[in-house]
Amino acid sequence: MLHLLQKFLIRHIVPRGMVLAMDLFVTGISFILAYLLRFNLEPAQIDLHRATSHFLIALPVYISVFLFYGSFSGIIRHTTIQDTVKLVMAMSTGAMSLLLLSLTARTSPRTEFLVIPYSVILIHFFATTVLLVGSRLLIKETYQYCFIPTRPLKSVMLFGAGELGLITLKVLEGDRISGYKVVGFIDDKRSLNGKRLNDIPIYSTRQAFQRVIKAERVQEVIISINQPNISPTRKKELLEMCLENNVQLKQIPAVKEWMNGQLNSKQIRNVMIADLLSRETIHLETEKIKEGLKDSIILITGAAGSIGSEIVRQLMTFDIRHAILYDQAETPLYNLQNELKTKFPKISFELIIGDVRDPFRLYKVFEKYQPDIVFNAAAYKHVPLMEAHPYEAIRVNIGGALLLADLSVQFKVKKFVMLSTDKAVNPTNVMGASKRICEIYVQALSQKEGVTTQFITTRFGNVLGSNGSVVPLFQKQIEDGGPVTVTHPDITRFFMTIPEACQLVLEAGFMGRGGEIYVFDMGEPVKIYDLAKKMISLSGFIPEEDIAIKFTGLRPGEKLYEELLANKETTLPTHHPKIMIAEVRKYQYDEVNQSIRQLLASVQLEDEEKLVSRMKALVPEFISQNSRFTKFDEQQPAAPRLNGSKKRTKKRISIS
């Protein structure tokens, strides 16, 4: 019987009309009670006729204020502070109206019947307010404790004993469904250590992790500090300590992301792997970027991709005239359009479905829009796939870039920014070699006499969360219960976040005069095996126990270590500490143009092995690894070497 009652109460909500009727009933009973209290609970002293008149005057007034404020419209079992405020406002307005009416009625004998004793009005106000608010809170608490199933208590600690820490504590204590039990605060301020906040002890980080977490069996630590106030370095240190103690690290969202300005326990989220790998905030020369973008028409190819779309988002924050979003991926481009319409309704932009290999389509785009700036983010980036299909890498990565670069010169585009990769440094795969050939071409073209377009190349490594990153793959494998696949126990990669990479692209794009290759400081290399273990731990599992890690062997074209782009011996500094200029060989345009055109012309005439052999001739430092094309590294090249390159030896020659 009780179970059926629970189900009925959970599924059904009291109608608003019934709530209004109940409020009016309480209001009426309270009015009678107020009269009795006014006359010392002696009914014989009450003028029944006058009391009835006063009752019939007061009731319509309170009906009006209840309807005006809508104090009956809330769900009683989920009464909020706003609901309570509405009730108090309604009762206050009703009482003030009756007081004003009584005061006015005293001025004339004809309206004496409207005079309600002030004491009755005030007693009625306090009694009704207490009864209505109290009944709602009683119903809410009864419902939560009797009809909502609770979870076993989970011991947690809050990192941050400030104002946000106190707010988080109250939110967790008020939410029985979440099952949180706060056993302590952690704070770096020494002045707070040993004190108590809301009767809960405050510990230093050392005290918390050395004795409290194990003693109290703490399962989670929640960062209750506004995100800008905790540095990425400190967050990493905290995360490492949590991982060592098998404790989950979570955080509250930024204050601006709170729903309706209030924190909810459901908004508390896991610390993401991006938080672990992120670095200190990048400071951009926004004035220089703003000046370069002002009133410009901008073409972004590959605009629907993870990098291209983020460049679009960042461009939208500047005063541009028009953006042309060019991509062949229909659905992602459509989704991006819907996002931009919502976030940037005043910015002019247009979608164009098209292929960067289509000369007619691109010519018409340049002819119609006359872009001032071109960002080329269109490329195939998956190393194993391009190793299996070099034909496509040549046609899209090289052919598309050359077509865009030539049209930019023809239509006198002011600036052309090409996105390259760290895999273009001493490439070991087709994808990296294809991007290096693009770099060579745009550099040589920028030095051609009569060319006014500034060609800028930007190089960076793996972008965390991009379509080609291991992070989405690991997340999917963890969701599926494993195993998480890692190619080699010692493989390392450099990482940066998508916004970070795109910010540096914008900065570098307006830094040089043309012909430069800018490389980004990628920070410290990350061991992929360690990354996999941390992602499993962040998801609440134990690596190798709950979810296995499986080694699959290096893929075709893959190498263990990426080249360190920020090598002081091969780069020159700029005014920005995270951006360097690569020192590379210079090439003659005529020779470069002829050799690359021959490669493109051979795409439909020669097999893949001959095409890759031509690429190795163009880029002598291209030495394949774990690939079917390794055999060509010991053979003579199939095409003449470019004069800008040194003779190939077994020892790798770095070009940047």
PDB file of N, CA, C and O in Angstrom, residues 611-655:
ATOM      1  N   LEU A 611      54.512   7.041 -56.764  1.00  0.00           N
ATOM      2  CA  LEU A 611      54.147   8.365 -56.254  1.00  0.00           C
ATOM      3  C   LEU A 611      54.882   8.673 -54.952  1.00  0.00           C
ATOM      4  O   LEU A 611      55.399   9.777 -54.763  1.00  0.00           O
ATOM      5  N   VAL A 612      54.951   7.691 -54.055  1.00  0.00           N
ATOM      6  CA  VAL A 612      55.650   7.897 -52.788  1.00  0.00           C
ATOM      7  C   VAL A 612      57.145   8.066 -53.034  1.00  0.00           C
ATOM      8  O   VAL A 612      57.818   8.864 -52.364  1.00  0.00           O
ATOM      9  N   SER A 613      57.669   7.343 -54.021  1.00  0.00           N
ATOM     10  CA  SER A 613      59.081   7.502 -54.372  1.00  0.00           C
ATOM     11  C   SER A 613      59.356   8.931 -54.827  1.00  0.00           C
ATOM     12  O   SER A 613      60.399   9.514 -54.498  1.00  0.00           O
ATOM     13  N   ARG A 614      58.434   9.522 -55.580  1.00  0.00           N
ATOM     14  CA  ARG A 614      58.577  10.924 -55.993  1.00  0.00           C
ATOM     15  C   ARG A 614      58.548  11.860 -54.780  1.00  0.00           C
ATOM     16  O   ARG A 614      59.292  12.847 -54.725  1.00  0.00           O
ATOM     17  N   MET A 615      57.684  11.548 -53.808  1.00  0.00           N
ATOM     18  CA  MET A 615      57.615  12.373 -52.602  1.00  0.00           C
ATOM     19  C   MET A 615      58.932  12.326 -51.841  1.00  0.00           C
ATOM     20  O   MET A 615      59.398  13.347 -51.314  1.00  0.00           O
ATOM     21  N   LYS A 616      59.549  11.155 -51.788  1.00  0.00           N
ATOM     22  CA  LYS A 616      60.831  11.019 -51.091  1.00  0.00           C
ATOM     23  C   LYS A 616      61.930  11.813 -51.798  1.00  0.00           C
ATOM     24  O   LYS A 616      62.856  12.317 -51.149  1.00  0.00           O
ATOM     25  N   ALA A 617      61.802  11.923 -53.114  1.00  0.00           N
ATOM     26  CA  ALA A 617      62.775  12.725 -53.846  1.00  0.00           C
ATOM     27  C   ALA A 617      62.595  14.207 -53.550  1.00  0.00           C
ATOM     28  O   ALA A 617      63.572  14.955 -53.442  1.00  0.00           O
ATOM     29  N   LEU A 618      61.344  14.627 -53.403  1.00  0.00           N
ATOM     30  CA  LEU A 618      61.062  16.026 -53.087  1.00  0.00           C
ATOM     31  C   LEU A 618      61.452  16.370 -51.652  1.00  0.00           C
ATOM     32  O   LEU A 618      61.880  17.489 -51.358  1.00  0.00           O
ATOM     33  N   VAL A 619      61.312  15.395 -50.757  1.00  0.00           N
ATOM     34  CA  VAL A 619      61.614  15.610 -49.338  1.00  0.00           C
ATOM     35  C   VAL A 619      62.606  14.526 -48.907  1.00  0.00           C
ATOM     36  O   VAL A 619      62.216  13.472 -48.397  1.00  0.00           O
ATOM     37  N   PRO A 620      63.906  14.737 -49.106  1.00  0.00           N
ATOM     38  CA  PRO A 620      64.911  13.691 -48.846  1.00  0.00           C
ATOM     39  C   PRO A 620      64.920  13.187 -47.403  1.00  0.00           C
ATOM     40  O   PRO A 620      65.298  12.047 -47.151  1.00  0.00           O
ATOM     41  N   GLU A 621      64.496  14.031 -46.453  1.00  0.00           N
ATOM     42  CA  GLU A 621      64.491  13.586 -45.054  1.00  0.00           C
ATOM     43  C   GLU A 621      63.283  12.713 -44.729  1.00  0.00           C
ATOM     44  O   GLU A 621      63.122  12.264 -43.584  1.00  0.00           O
ATOM     45  N   PHE A 622      62.425  12.461 -45.708  1.00  0.00           N
ATOM     46  CA  PHE A 622      61.264  11.580 -45.543  1.00  0.00           C
ATOM     47  C   PHE A 622      61.750  10.134 -45.550  1.00  0.00           C
ATOM     48  O   PHE A 622      62.048   9.557 -46.585  1.00  0.00           O
ATOM     49  N   ILE A 623      61.850   9.539 -44.353  1.00  0.00           N
ATOM     50  CA  ILE A 623      62.280   8.146 -44.193  1.00  0.00           C
ATOM     51  C   ILE A 623      61.135   7.378 -43.540  1.00  0.00           C
ATOM     52  O   ILE A 623      60.778   7.634 -42.389  1.00  0.00           O
ATOM     53  N   SER A 624      60.556   6.462 -44.265  1.00  0.00           N
ATOM     54  CA  SER A 624      59.379   5.729 -43.789  1.00  0.00           C
ATOM     55  C   SER A 624      59.723   4.846 -42.598  1.00  0.00           C
ATOM     56  O   SER A 624      60.841   4.336 -42.477  1.00  0.00           O
ATOM     57  N   GLN A 625      58.741   4.664 -41.735  1.00  0.00           N
ATOM     58  CA  GLN A 625      58.879   3.762 -40.589  1.00  0.00           C
ATOM     59  C   GLN A 625      57.675   2.832 -40.537  1.00  0.00           C
ATOM     60  O   GLN A 625      56.536   3.274 -40.697  1.00  0.00           O
ATOM     61  N   ASN A 626      57.972   1.557 -40.306  1.00  0.00           N
ATOM     62  CA  ASN A 626      56.907   0.569 -40.155  1.00  0.00           C
ATOM     63  C   ASN A 626      55.922   0.652 -41.318  1.00  0.00           C
ATOM     64  O   ASN A 626      54.711   0.625 -41.133  1.00  0.00           O
ATOM     65  N   SER A 627      56.465   0.750 -42.530  1.00  0.00           N
ATOM     66  CA  SER A 627      55.621   0.996 -43.696  1.00  0.00           C
ATOM     67  C   SER A 627      56.082   0.159 -44.889  1.00  0.00           C
ATOM     68  O   SER A 627      57.252  -0.234 -44.978  1.00  0.00           O
ATOM     69  N   ARG A 628      55.162  -0.079 -45.808  1.00  0.00           N
ATOM     70  CA  ARG A 628      55.506  -0.806 -47.034  1.00  0.00           C
ATOM     71  C   ARG A 628      56.419   0.012 -47.936  1.00  0.00           C
ATOM     72  O   ARG A 628      56.980  -0.508 -48.898  1.00  0.00           O
ATOM     73  N   PHE A 629      56.567   1.319 -47.628  1.00  0.00           N
ATOM     74  CA  PHE A 629      57.392   2.179 -48.468  1.00  0.00           C
ATOM     75  C   PHE A 629      58.831   2.302 -47.966  1.00  0.00           C
ATOM     76  O   PHE A 629      59.624   3.055 -48.520  1.00  0.00           O
ATOM     77  N   THR A 630      59.166   1.552 -46.915  1.00  0.00           N
ATOM     78  CA  THR A 630      60.526   1.610 -46.361  1.00  0.00           C
ATOM     79  C   THR A 630      61.567   1.200 -47.389  1.00  0.00           C
ATOM     80  O   THR A 630      62.697   1.721 -47.396  1.00  0.00           O
ATOM     81  N   LYS A 631      61.222   0.302 -48.268  1.00  0.00           N
ATOM     82  CA  LYS A 631      62.182  -0.210 -49.257  1.00  0.00           C
ATOM     83  C   LYS A 631      62.728   0.884 -50.166  1.00  0.00           C
ATOM     84  O   LYS A 631      63.842   0.773 -50.688  1.00  0.00           O
ATOM     85  N   PHE A 632      61.982   1.970 -50.340  1.00  0.00           N
ATOM     86  CA  PHE A 632      62.451   3.033 -51.225  1.00  0.00           C
ATOM     87  C   PHE A 632      63.519   3.907 -50.582  1.00  0.00           C
ATOM     88  O   PHE A 632      64.171   4.695 -51.263  1.00  0.00           O
ATOM     89  N   ASP A 633      63.695   3.768 -49.267  1.00  0.00           N
ATOM     90  CA  ASP A 633      64.704   4.590 -48.594  1.00  0.00           C
ATOM     91  C   ASP A 633      66.123   4.155 -48.951  1.00  0.00           C
ATOM     92  O   ASP A 633      67.075   4.901 -48.752  1.00  0.00           O
ATOM     93  N   GLU A 634      66.289   2.931 -49.466  1.00  0.00           N
ATOM     94  CA  GLU A 634      67.608   2.423 -49.846  1.00  0.00           C
ATOM     95  C   GLU A 634      67.818   2.494 -51.357  1.00  0.00           C
ATOM     96  O   GLU A 634      68.852   2.087 -51.867  1.00  0.00           O
ATOM     97  N   GLN A 635      66.821   3.042 -52.066  1.00  0.00           N
ATOM     98  CA  GLN A 635      66.914   3.100 -53.517  1.00  0.00           C
ATOM     99  C   GLN A 635      67.151   4.526 -53.982  1.00  0.00           C
ATOM    100  O   GLN A 635      66.976   5.486 -53.246  1.00  0.00           O
ATOM    101  N   GLN A 636      67.481   4.642 -55.244  1.00  0.00           N
ATOM    102  CA  GLN A 636      67.658   5.946 -55.838  1.00  0.00           C
ATOM    103  C   GLN A 636      66.289   6.596 -56.009  1.00  0.00           C
ATOM    104  O   GLN A 636      65.309   5.937 -56.319  1.00  0.00           O
ATOM    105  N   PRO A 637      66.190   7.895 -55.866  1.00  0.00           N
ATOM    106  CA  PRO A 637      64.910   8.574 -56.026  1.00  0.00           C
ATOM    107  C   PRO A 637      64.420   8.507 -57.465  1.00  0.00           C
ATOM    108  O   PRO A 637      65.208   8.417 -58.394  1.00  0.00           O
ATOM    109  N   ALA A 638      63.103   8.579 -57.611  1.00  0.00           N
ATOM    110  CA  ALA A 638      62.492   8.478 -58.931  1.00  0.00           C
ATOM    111  C   ALA A 638      62.417   9.814 -59.630  1.00  0.00           C
ATOM    112  O   ALA A 638      62.008   9.892 -60.767  1.00  0.00           O
ATOM    113  N   ALA A 639      62.778  10.901 -58.960  1.00  0.00           N
ATOM    114  CA  ALA A 639      62.726  12.225 -59.575  1.00  0.00           C
ATOM    115  C   ALA A 639      63.884  13.043 -59.036  1.00  0.00           C
ATOM    116  O   ALA A 639      64.435  12.745 -57.984  1.00  0.00           O
ATOM    117  N   PRO A 640      64.304  14.096 -59.763  1.00  0.00           N
ATOM    118  CA  PRO A 640      65.436  14.907 -59.315  1.00  0.00           C
ATOM    119  C   PRO A 640      65.164  15.556 -57.967  1.00  0.00           C
ATOM    120  O   PRO A 640      64.044  15.931 -57.655  1.00  0.00           O
ATOM    121  N   ARG A 641      66.247  15.647 -57.172  1.00  0.00           N
ATOM    122  CA  ARG A 641      66.116  16.306 -55.878  1.00  0.00           C
ATOM    123  C   ARG A 641      66.016  17.811 -56.089  1.00  0.00           C
ATOM    124  O   ARG A 641      66.524  18.356 -57.055  1.00  0.00           O
ATOM    125  N   LEU A 642      65.373  18.478 -55.122  1.00  0.00           N
ATOM    126  CA  LEU A 642      65.344  19.929 -55.149  1.00  0.00           C
ATOM    127  C   LEU A 642      66.690  20.442 -54.659  1.00  0.00           C
ATOM    128  O   LEU A 642      67.293  19.900 -53.741  1.00  0.00           O
ATOM    129  N   ASN A 643      67.154  21.524 -55.273  1.00  0.00           N
ATOM    130  CA  ASN A 643      68.471  22.053 -54.931  1.00  0.00           C
ATOM    131  C   ASN A 643      68.559  22.531 -53.494  1.00  0.00           C
ATOM    132  O   ASN A 643      69.630  22.624 -52.929  1.00  0.00           O
ATOM    133  N   GLY A 644      67.416  22.842 -52.912  1.00  0.00           N
ATOM    134  CA  GLY A 644      67.430  23.333 -51.532  1.00  0.00           C
ATOM    135  C   GLY A 644      67.749  22.254 -50.529  1.00  0.00           C
ATOM    136  O   GLY A 644      68.017  22.549 -49.381  1.00  0.00           O
ATOM    137  N   SER A 645      67.710  20.986 -50.921  1.00  0.00           N
ATOM    138  CA  SER A 645      67.920  19.887 -49.987  1.00  0.00           C
ATOM    139  C   SER A 645      69.319  19.329 -50.113  1.00  0.00           C
ATOM    140  O   SER A 645      69.888  19.286 -51.199  1.00  0.00           O
ATOM    141  N   LYS A 646      69.862  18.846 -48.994  1.00  0.00           N
ATOM    142  CA  LYS A 646      71.163  18.215 -49.018  1.00  0.00           C
ATOM    143  C   LYS A 646      71.035  16.762 -49.418  1.00  0.00           C
ATOM    144  O   LYS A 646      69.976  16.172 -49.321  1.00  0.00           O
ATOM    145  N   LYS A 647      72.162  16.164 -49.841  1.00  0.00           N
ATOM    146  CA  LYS A 647      72.147  14.758 -50.242  1.00  0.00           C
ATOM    147  C   LYS A 647      71.781  13.881 -49.056  1.00  0.00           C
ATOM    148  O   LYS A 647      72.221  14.072 -47.949  1.00  0.00           O
ATOM    149  N   ARG A 648      70.969  12.879 -49.356  1.00  0.00           N
ATOM    150  CA  ARG A 648      70.431  12.014 -48.303  1.00  0.00           C
ATOM    151  C   ARG A 648      71.499  11.072 -47.759  1.00  0.00           C
ATOM    152  O   ARG A 648      72.273  10.489 -48.497  1.00  0.00           O
ATOM    153  N   THR A 649      71.526  10.949 -46.462  1.00  0.00           N
ATOM    154  CA  THR A 649      72.412   9.984 -45.814  1.00  0.00           C
ATOM    155  C   THR A 649      71.580   9.160 -44.863  1.00  0.00           C
ATOM    156  O   THR A 649      70.417   9.448 -44.618  1.00  0.00           O
ATOM    157  N   LYS A 650      72.180   8.159 -44.315  1.00  0.00           N
ATOM    158  CA  LYS A 650      71.452   7.322 -43.360  1.00  0.00           C
ATOM    159  C   LYS A 650      71.118   8.100 -42.103  1.00  0.00           C
ATOM    160  O   LYS A 650      70.136   7.836 -41.446  1.00  0.00           O
ATOM    161  N   LYS A 651      71.967   9.078 -41.792  1.00  0.00           N
ATOM    162  CA  LYS A 651      71.677   9.908 -40.635  1.00  0.00           C
ATOM    163  C   LYS A 651      70.606  10.925 -40.997  1.00  0.00           C
ATOM    164  O   LYS A 651      70.671  11.551 -42.037  1.00  0.00           O
ATOM    165  N   ARG A 652      69.619  11.056 -40.133  1.00  0.00           N
ATOM    166  CA  ARG A 652      68.520  11.966 -40.415  1.00  0.00           C
ATOM    167  C   ARG A 652      69.012  13.412 -40.404  1.00  0.00           C
ATOM    168  O   ARG A 652      69.759  13.828 -39.532  1.00  0.00           O
ATOM    169  N   ILE A 653      68.580  14.179 -41.395  1.00  0.00           N
ATOM    170  CA  ILE A 653      68.904  15.594 -41.455  1.00  0.00           C
ATOM    171  C   ILE A 653      67.654  16.385 -41.123  1.00  0.00           C
ATOM    172  O   ILE A 653      66.646  16.275 -41.807  1.00  0.00           O
ATOM    173  N   SER A 654      67.682  17.161 -40.060  1.00  0.00           N
ATOM    174  CA  SER A 654      66.511  17.934 -39.671  1.00  0.00           C
ATOM    175  C   SER A 654      66.399  19.179 -40.527  1.00  0.00           C
ATOM    176  O   SER A 654      67.389  19.857 -40.803  1.00  0.00           O
ATOM    177  N   ILE A 655      65.187  19.468 -40.986  1.00  0.00           N
ATOM    178  CA  ILE A 655      64.980  20.664 -41.804  1.00  0.00           C
ATOM    179  C   ILE A 655      64.369  21.788 -40.988  1.00  0.00           C
ATOM    180  O   ILE A 655      64.011  22.822 -41.524  1.00  0.00           O
TER     181      ILE A 655
END
